[in-house]
Coordinates of C-alpha atoms and ligand atoms in Angstrom, one line a residue:
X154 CA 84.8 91.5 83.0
X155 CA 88.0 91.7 81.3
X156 CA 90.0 95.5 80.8
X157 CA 90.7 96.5 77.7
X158 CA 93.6 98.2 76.9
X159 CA 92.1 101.1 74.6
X160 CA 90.0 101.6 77.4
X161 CA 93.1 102.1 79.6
X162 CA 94.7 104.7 76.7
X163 CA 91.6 106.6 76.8
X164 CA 91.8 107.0 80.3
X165 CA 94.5 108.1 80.9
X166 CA 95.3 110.5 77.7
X167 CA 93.7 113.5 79.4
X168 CA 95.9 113.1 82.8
X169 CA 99.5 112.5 81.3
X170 CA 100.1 116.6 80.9
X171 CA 99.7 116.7 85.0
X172 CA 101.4 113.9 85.8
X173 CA 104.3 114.4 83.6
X174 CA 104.7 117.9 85.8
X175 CA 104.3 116.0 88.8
X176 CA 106.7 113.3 87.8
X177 CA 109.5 115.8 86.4
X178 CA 109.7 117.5 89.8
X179 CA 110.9 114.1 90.4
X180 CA 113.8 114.6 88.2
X181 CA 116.5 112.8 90.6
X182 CA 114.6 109.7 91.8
X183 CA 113.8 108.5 88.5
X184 CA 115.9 105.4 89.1
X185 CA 113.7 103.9 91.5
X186 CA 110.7 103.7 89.2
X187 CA 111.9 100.5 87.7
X188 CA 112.7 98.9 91.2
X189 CA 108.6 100.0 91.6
X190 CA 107.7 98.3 88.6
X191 CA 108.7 95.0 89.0
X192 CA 107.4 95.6 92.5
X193 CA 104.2 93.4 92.8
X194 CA 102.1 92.1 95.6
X195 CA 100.0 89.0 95.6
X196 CA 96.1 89.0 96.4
X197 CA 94.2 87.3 98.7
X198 CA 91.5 85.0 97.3
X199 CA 89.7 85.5 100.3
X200 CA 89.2 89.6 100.3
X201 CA 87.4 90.1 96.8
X202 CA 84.3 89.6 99.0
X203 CA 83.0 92.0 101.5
X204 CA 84.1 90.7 105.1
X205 CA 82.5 90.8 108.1
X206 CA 82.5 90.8 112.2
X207 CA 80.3 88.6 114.5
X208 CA 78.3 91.7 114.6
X209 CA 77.2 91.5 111.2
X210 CA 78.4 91.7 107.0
X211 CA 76.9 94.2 104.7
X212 CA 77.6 92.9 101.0
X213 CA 77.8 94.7 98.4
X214 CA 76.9 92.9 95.3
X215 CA 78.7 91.8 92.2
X216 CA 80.6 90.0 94.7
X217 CA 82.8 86.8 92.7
X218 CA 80.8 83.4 93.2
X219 CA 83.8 81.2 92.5
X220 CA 87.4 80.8 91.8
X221 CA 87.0 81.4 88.1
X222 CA 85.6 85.0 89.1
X223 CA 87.9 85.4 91.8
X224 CA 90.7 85.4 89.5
X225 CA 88.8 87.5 87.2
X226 CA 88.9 90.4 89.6
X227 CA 92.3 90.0 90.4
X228 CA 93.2 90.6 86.5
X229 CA 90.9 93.4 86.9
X230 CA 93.0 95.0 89.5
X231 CA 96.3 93.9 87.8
X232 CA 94.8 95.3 84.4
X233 CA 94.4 98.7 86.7
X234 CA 98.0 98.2 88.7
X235 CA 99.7 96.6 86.8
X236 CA 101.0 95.5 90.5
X237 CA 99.3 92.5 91.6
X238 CA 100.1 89.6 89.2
X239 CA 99.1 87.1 91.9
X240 CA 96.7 85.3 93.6
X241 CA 97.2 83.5 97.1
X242 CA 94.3 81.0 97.6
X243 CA 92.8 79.4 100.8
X244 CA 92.0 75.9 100.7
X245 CA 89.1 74.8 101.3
X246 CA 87.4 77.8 100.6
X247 CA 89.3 78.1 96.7
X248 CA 89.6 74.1 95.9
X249 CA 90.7 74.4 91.9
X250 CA 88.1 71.3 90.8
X251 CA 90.2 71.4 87.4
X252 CA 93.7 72.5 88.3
X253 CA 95.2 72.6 84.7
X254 CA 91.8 74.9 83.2
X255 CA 92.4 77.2 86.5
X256 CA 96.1 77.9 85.8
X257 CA 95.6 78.8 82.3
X258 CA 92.4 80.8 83.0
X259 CA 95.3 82.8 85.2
X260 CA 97.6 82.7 82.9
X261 CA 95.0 84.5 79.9
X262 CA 95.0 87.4 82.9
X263 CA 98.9 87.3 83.4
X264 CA 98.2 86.0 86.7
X265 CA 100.5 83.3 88.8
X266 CA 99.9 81.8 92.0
X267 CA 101.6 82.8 95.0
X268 CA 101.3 81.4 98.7
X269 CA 99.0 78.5 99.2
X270 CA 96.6 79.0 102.4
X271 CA 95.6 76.0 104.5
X272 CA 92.8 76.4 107.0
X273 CA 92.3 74.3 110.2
X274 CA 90.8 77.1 112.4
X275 CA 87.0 75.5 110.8
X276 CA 86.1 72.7 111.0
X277 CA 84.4 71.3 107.6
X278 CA 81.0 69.6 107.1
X279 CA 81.5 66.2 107.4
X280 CA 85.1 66.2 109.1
X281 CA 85.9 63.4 110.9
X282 CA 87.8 65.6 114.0
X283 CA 86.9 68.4 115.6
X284 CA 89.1 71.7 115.4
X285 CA 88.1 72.9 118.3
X286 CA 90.8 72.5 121.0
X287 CA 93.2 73.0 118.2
X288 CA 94.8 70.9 115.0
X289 CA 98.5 70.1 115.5
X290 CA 98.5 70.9 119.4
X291 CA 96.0 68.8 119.9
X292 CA 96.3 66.3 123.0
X293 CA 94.3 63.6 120.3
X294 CA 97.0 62.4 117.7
X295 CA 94.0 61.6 115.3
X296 CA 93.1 65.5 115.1
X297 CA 96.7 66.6 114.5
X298 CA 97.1 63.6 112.0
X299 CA 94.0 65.2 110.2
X300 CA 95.7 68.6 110.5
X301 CA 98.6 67.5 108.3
X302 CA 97.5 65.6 105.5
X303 CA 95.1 68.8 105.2
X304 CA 98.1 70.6 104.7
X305 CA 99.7 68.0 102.6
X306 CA 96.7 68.0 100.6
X307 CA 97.6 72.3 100.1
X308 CA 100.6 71.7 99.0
X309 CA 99.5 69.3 96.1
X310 CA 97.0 71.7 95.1
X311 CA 99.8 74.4 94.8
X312 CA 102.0 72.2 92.7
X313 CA 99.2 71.8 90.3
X314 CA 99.0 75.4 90.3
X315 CA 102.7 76.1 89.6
X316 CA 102.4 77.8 93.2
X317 CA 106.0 77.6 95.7
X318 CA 104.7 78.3 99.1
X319 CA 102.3 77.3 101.9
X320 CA 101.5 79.7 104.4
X321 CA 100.2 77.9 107.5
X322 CA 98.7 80.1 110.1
X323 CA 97.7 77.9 113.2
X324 CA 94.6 79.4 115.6
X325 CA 95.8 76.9 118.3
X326 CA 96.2 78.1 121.6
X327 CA 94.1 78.5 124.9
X328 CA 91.4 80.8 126.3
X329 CA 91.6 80.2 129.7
X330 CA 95.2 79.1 131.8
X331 CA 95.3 75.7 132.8
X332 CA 93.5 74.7 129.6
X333 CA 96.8 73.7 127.9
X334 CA 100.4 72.7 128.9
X335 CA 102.3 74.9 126.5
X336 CA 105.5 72.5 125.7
X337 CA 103.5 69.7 124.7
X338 CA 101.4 72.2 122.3
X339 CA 104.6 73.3 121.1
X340 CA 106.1 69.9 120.7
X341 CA 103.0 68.3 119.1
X342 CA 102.9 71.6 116.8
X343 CA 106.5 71.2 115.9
X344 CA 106.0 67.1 115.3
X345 CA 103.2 67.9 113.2
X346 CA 104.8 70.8 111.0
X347 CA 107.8 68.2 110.6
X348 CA 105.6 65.7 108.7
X349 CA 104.3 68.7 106.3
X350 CA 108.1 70.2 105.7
X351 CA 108.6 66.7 104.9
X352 CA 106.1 66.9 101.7
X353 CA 107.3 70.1 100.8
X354 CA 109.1 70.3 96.9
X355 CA 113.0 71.3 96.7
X356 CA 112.1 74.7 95.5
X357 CA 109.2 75.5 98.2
X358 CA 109.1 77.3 101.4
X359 CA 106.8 77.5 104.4
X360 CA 105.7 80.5 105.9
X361 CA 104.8 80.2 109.6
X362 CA 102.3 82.5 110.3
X363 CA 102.3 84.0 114.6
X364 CA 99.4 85.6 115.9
X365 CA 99.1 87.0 119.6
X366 CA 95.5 86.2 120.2
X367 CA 92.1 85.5 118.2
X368 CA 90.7 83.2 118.2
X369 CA 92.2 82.0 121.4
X370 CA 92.8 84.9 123.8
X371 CA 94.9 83.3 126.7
X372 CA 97.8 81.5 124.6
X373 CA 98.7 81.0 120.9
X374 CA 100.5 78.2 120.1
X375 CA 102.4 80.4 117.6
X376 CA 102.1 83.5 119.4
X377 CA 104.8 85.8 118.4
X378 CA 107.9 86.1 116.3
X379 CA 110.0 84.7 118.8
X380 CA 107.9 81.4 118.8
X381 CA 107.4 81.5 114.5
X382 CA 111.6 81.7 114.6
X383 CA 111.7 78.8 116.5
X384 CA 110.0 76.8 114.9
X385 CA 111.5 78.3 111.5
X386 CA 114.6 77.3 112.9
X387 CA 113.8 73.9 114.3
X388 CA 112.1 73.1 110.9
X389 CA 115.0 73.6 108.7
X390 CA 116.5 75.7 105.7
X391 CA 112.7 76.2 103.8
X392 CA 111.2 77.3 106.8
X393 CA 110.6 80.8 107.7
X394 CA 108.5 83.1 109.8
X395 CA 105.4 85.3 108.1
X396 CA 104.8 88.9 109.2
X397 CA 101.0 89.6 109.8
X398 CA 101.3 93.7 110.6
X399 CA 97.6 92.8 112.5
X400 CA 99.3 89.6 114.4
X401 CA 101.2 92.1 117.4
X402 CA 99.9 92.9 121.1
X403 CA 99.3 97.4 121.4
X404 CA 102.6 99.3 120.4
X405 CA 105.0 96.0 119.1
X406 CA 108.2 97.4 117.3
X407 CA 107.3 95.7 114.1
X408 CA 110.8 97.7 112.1
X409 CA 112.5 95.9 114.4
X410 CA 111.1 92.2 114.7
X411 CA 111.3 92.9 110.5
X412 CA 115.2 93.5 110.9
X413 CA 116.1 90.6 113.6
X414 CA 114.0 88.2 110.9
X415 CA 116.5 89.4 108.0
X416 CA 119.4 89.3 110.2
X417 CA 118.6 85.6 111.1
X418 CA 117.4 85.1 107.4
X419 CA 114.1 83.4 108.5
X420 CA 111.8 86.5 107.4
X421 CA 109.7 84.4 104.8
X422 CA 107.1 87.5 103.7
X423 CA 104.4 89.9 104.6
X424 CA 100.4 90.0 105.1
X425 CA 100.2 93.7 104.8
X426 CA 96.8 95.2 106.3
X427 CA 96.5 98.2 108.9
X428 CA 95.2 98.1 112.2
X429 CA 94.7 100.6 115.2
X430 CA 93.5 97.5 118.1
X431 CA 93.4 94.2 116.9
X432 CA 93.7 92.3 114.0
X433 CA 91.3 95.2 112.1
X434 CA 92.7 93.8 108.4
X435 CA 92.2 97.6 108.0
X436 CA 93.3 99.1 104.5
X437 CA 97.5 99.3 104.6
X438 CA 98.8 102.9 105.4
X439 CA 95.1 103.7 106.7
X440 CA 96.3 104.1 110.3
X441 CA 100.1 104.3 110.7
X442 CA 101.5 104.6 107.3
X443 CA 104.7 105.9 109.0
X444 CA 105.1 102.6 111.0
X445 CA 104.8 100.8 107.0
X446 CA 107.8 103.5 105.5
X447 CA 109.9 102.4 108.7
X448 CA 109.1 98.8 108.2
X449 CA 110.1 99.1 104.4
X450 CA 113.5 101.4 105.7
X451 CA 115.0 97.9 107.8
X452 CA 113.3 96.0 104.5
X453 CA 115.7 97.8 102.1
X454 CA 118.6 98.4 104.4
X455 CA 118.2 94.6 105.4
X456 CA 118.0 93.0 101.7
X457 CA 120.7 95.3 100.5
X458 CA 122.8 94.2 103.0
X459 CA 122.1 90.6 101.9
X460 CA 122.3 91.3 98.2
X461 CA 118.6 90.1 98.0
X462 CA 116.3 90.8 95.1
X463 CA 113.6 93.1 96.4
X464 CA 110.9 92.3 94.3
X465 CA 111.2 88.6 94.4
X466 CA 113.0 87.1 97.7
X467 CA 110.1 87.9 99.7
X468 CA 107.0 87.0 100.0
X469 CA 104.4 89.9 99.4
X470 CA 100.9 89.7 100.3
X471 CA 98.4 91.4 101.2
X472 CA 95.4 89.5 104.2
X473 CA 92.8 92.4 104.5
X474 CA 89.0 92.2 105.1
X475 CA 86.5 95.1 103.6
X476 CA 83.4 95.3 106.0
X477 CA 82.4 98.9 104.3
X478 CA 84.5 99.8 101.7
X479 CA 84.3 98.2 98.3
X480 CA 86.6 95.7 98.0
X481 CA 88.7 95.9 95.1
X482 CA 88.9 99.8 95.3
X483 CA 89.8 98.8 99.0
X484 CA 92.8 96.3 97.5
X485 CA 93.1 99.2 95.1
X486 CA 94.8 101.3 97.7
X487 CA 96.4 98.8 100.1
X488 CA 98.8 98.1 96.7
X489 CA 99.2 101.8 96.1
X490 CA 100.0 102.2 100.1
X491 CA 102.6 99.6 100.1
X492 CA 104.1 100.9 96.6
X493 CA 104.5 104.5 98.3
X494 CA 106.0 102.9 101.6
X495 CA 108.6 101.1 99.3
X496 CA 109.1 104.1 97.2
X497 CA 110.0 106.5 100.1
X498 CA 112.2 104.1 102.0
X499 CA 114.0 103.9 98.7
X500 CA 114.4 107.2 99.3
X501 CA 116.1 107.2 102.7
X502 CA 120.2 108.2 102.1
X503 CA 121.6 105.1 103.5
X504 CA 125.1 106.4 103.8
X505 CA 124.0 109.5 105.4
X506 CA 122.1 107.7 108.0
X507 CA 125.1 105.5 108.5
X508 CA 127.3 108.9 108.6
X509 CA 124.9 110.4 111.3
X510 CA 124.6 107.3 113.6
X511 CA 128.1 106.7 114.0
X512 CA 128.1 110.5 115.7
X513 CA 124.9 109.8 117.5
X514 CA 123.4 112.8 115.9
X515 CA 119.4 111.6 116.4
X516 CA 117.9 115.0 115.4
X517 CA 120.1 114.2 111.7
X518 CA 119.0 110.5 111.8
X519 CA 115.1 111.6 112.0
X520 CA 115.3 114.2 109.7
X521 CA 116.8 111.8 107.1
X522 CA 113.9 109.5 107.4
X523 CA 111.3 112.1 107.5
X524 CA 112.8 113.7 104.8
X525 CA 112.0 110.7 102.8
X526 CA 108.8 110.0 104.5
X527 CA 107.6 113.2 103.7
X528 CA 108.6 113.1 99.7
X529 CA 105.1 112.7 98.1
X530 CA 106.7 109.9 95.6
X531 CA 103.0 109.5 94.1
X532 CA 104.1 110.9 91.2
X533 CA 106.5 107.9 91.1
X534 CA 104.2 104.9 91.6
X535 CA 102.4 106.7 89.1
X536 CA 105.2 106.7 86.2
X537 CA 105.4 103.0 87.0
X538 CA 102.2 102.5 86.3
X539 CA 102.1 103.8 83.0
X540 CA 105.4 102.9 81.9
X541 CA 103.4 99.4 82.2
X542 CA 100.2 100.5 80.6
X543 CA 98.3 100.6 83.7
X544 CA 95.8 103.4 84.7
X545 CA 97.5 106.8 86.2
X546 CA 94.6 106.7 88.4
X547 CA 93.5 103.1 88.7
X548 CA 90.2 104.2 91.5
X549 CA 89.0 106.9 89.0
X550 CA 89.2 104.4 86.3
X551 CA 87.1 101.8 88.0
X552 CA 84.5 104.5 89.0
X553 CA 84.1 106.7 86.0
X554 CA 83.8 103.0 84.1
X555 CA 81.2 101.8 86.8
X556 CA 83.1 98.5 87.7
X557 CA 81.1 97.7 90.3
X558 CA 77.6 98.3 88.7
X559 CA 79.0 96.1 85.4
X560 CA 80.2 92.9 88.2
X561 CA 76.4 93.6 89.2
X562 CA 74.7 93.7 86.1
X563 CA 77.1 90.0 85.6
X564 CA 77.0 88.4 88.9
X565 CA 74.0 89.9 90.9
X566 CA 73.3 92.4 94.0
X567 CA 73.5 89.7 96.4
X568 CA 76.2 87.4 95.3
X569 CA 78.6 86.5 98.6
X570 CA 82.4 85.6 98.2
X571 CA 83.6 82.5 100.3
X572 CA 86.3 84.1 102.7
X573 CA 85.7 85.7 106.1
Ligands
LIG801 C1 94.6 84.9 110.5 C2 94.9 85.3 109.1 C3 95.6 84.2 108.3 C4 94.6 83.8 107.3 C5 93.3 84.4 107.8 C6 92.4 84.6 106.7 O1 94.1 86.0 111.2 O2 95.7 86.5 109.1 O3 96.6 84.7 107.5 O4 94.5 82.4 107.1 O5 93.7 85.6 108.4
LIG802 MN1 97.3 86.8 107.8

């Protein structure tokens, strides 16, 4: 299903006259729509589907079938966003059988692609190792030997795809102590991670992804950010450590692991999602939106410092799973979440802050940030998005045109989406 642009114009016509009072209120923060403009956040290939727990998966039909519709419905959303020109595949789940008809296919949607995913938490039919006490841990030089010409394999893919990143998230670890002795995990992970960086192109970097538990709930083998900097570090210059906001234990400082990361410029890039226990993949901003403003508030004051391009020294991703909502609405408003986060931290009066730290005045230091916090910017994603030709109101777009009932009328009700 491809948007057309008259139906865009038609849409939003009868909503300018509101917004443009909205937006003018805005008067002095006009600047920062063009900062929220070039803004954009890449899609996972693997949430266009409706997800799922052990306990069960209720899809929702029209669901895409293959990659070709999978990037169909991310030009959808961009068409509606004008915010997510990208789409991060998973390999094996998005193998591009043609590379060269798959990028241009993008390409007719305006699409690029970002971060490459590699997946050895499953083990494939007709793999010759099992997965199952780990891939580049594993005490079996065979398994982690599988493990990285898998990922070498990724990163071939992504060159065909004009892609410049893997992301490799590792489920290693333990369930139950004594299982594993954690430096020769570490060691063999490192080894192994050596022999991919080694196959990585000039202008590519690797995003190690840290997880504290799931699948394995004694020990990850890349269990925090401590451990993903270590490696980072160890690894070289095109190594760097990926921030899954799911991937903490109960109450982590996540503003502040995001500001050590800058500091020691090993922060590679983001999986945004929301969560209030575990790794929920929840819609961003759903359950602590003011943790995502102060994560965006070290972001700014971190890049700045470094003179770093906001919109393009970073990876941005989103790694979300819909079990009830529908999932591009769902994807809908994690980009509109992350635009306002970015959009209020922008906000923040840096020098101010600056002014009332230096006289340990913490009442004037919160009410600075919640003075920003509390700005509805809306108004100013909004501008942004029309200044682009997107939709003013990109969810009452896809409903009053019946998105979902058209992908059904295409695809089917009971079409399912490879992903989790
Ligand atoms: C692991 C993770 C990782 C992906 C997977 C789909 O929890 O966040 O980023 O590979 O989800
Ligand atoms: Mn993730």
């Amino acid at each position: 299903m491809k948007i057309d642009s008259k139906l865009i114009s038609d849409h939003n016509d009868p909503l300018i006259k509101a917004h443009q009072n909205r937006f003018s209120s805005l008067e002095a923060n006009k600047s920062i729509v063009d900062k929220l403009a070039a803004f954009q956040i890449a899609i996972p290939s693997w949430a266009l589907g409706t997800g799922g727990t052990r306990f069960g998966r209720f899809p929702g039909g029209g669901e895409p079938r293959n990659l070709e519709e999978k990037i169909e419905d991310v030009g959808l959303l961009n068409a509606l966003n004008q915010s997510s020109n990208s789409i991060s595949l998973h390999i094996p789940w998005d193998i591009p059988e043609d590379p060269k008809k798959i990028r241009e296919l993008a390409a007719s949607f305006g699409l690029r692609f970002d971060a490459m995913n590699s997946n050895t938490f499953q083990d494939q039919p007709g793999q010759k190792h099992s997965y199952k006490f780990g891939s580049m841990q594993n005490v079996d030089k065979a398994v982690r030997q599988q493990a990285i010409q898998h990922n070498i394999d990724v990163i071939n893919y992504g060159v065909e795809l004009g892609s410049r990143s893997i992301t490799v998230w590792l489920s290693d670890g333990s369930t139950f102590p004594g299982q594993l002795n954690f430096r020769d995990a570490f060691e063999n992970t490192l080894e192994s991670l050596r022999e991919v960086y080694k196959n990585l192109p000039p202008d590519w970097k690797m995003f190690v992804e840290y997880k504290a538990f799931e699948p394995n709930f004694y020990s990850m083998t890349v269990g925090d950010w401590g451990q993903s900097l270590l490696y980072a570090q160890k690894l070289g210059p095109q190594a760097f450590a990926l921030v899954d906001l799911g991937h903490h234990l109960p109450n982590a400082n996540i503003e502040q692991i995001v500001s050590l990361l800058l500091m020691e410029e090993k922060l590679g890039g983001f999986h945004f999602n929301d969560s209030k226990y575990g790794d929920d993949d929840l819609t961003v901003g759903s359950i602590r939106p003011y943790q995502l403003f102060l994560i965006f508030n070290e972001l700014i004051d971190g890049m700045d410092r470094r003179g770093m391009n906001h919109s393009t020294d970073l990876g941005w991703m989103i790694d979300a799973s819909h079990n009830i909502k529908d999932p591009l609405e769902d994807l809908l408003q994690s980009v509109e979440a992350i635009k306002i986060a970015y959009a209020q931290a922008l906000l923040v009066d840096r020098n101010q802050l600056d002014v009332a730290r230096r006289q340990n005045d913490v009442v004037k230091c919160q009410e600075i940030l919640q003075n920003a916090f509390r700005t509805d910017v809306r108004p100013l994603v909004a501008e942004a998005r029309l200044r682009k030709g997107a939709a003013l109101d990109p969810i009452k777009f896809f409903r009053d045109q019946k998105v979902r009932d058209k992908l059904i009328g295409e695809r089917g009700s009971k079409t399912l989406a490879t992903g989790l």
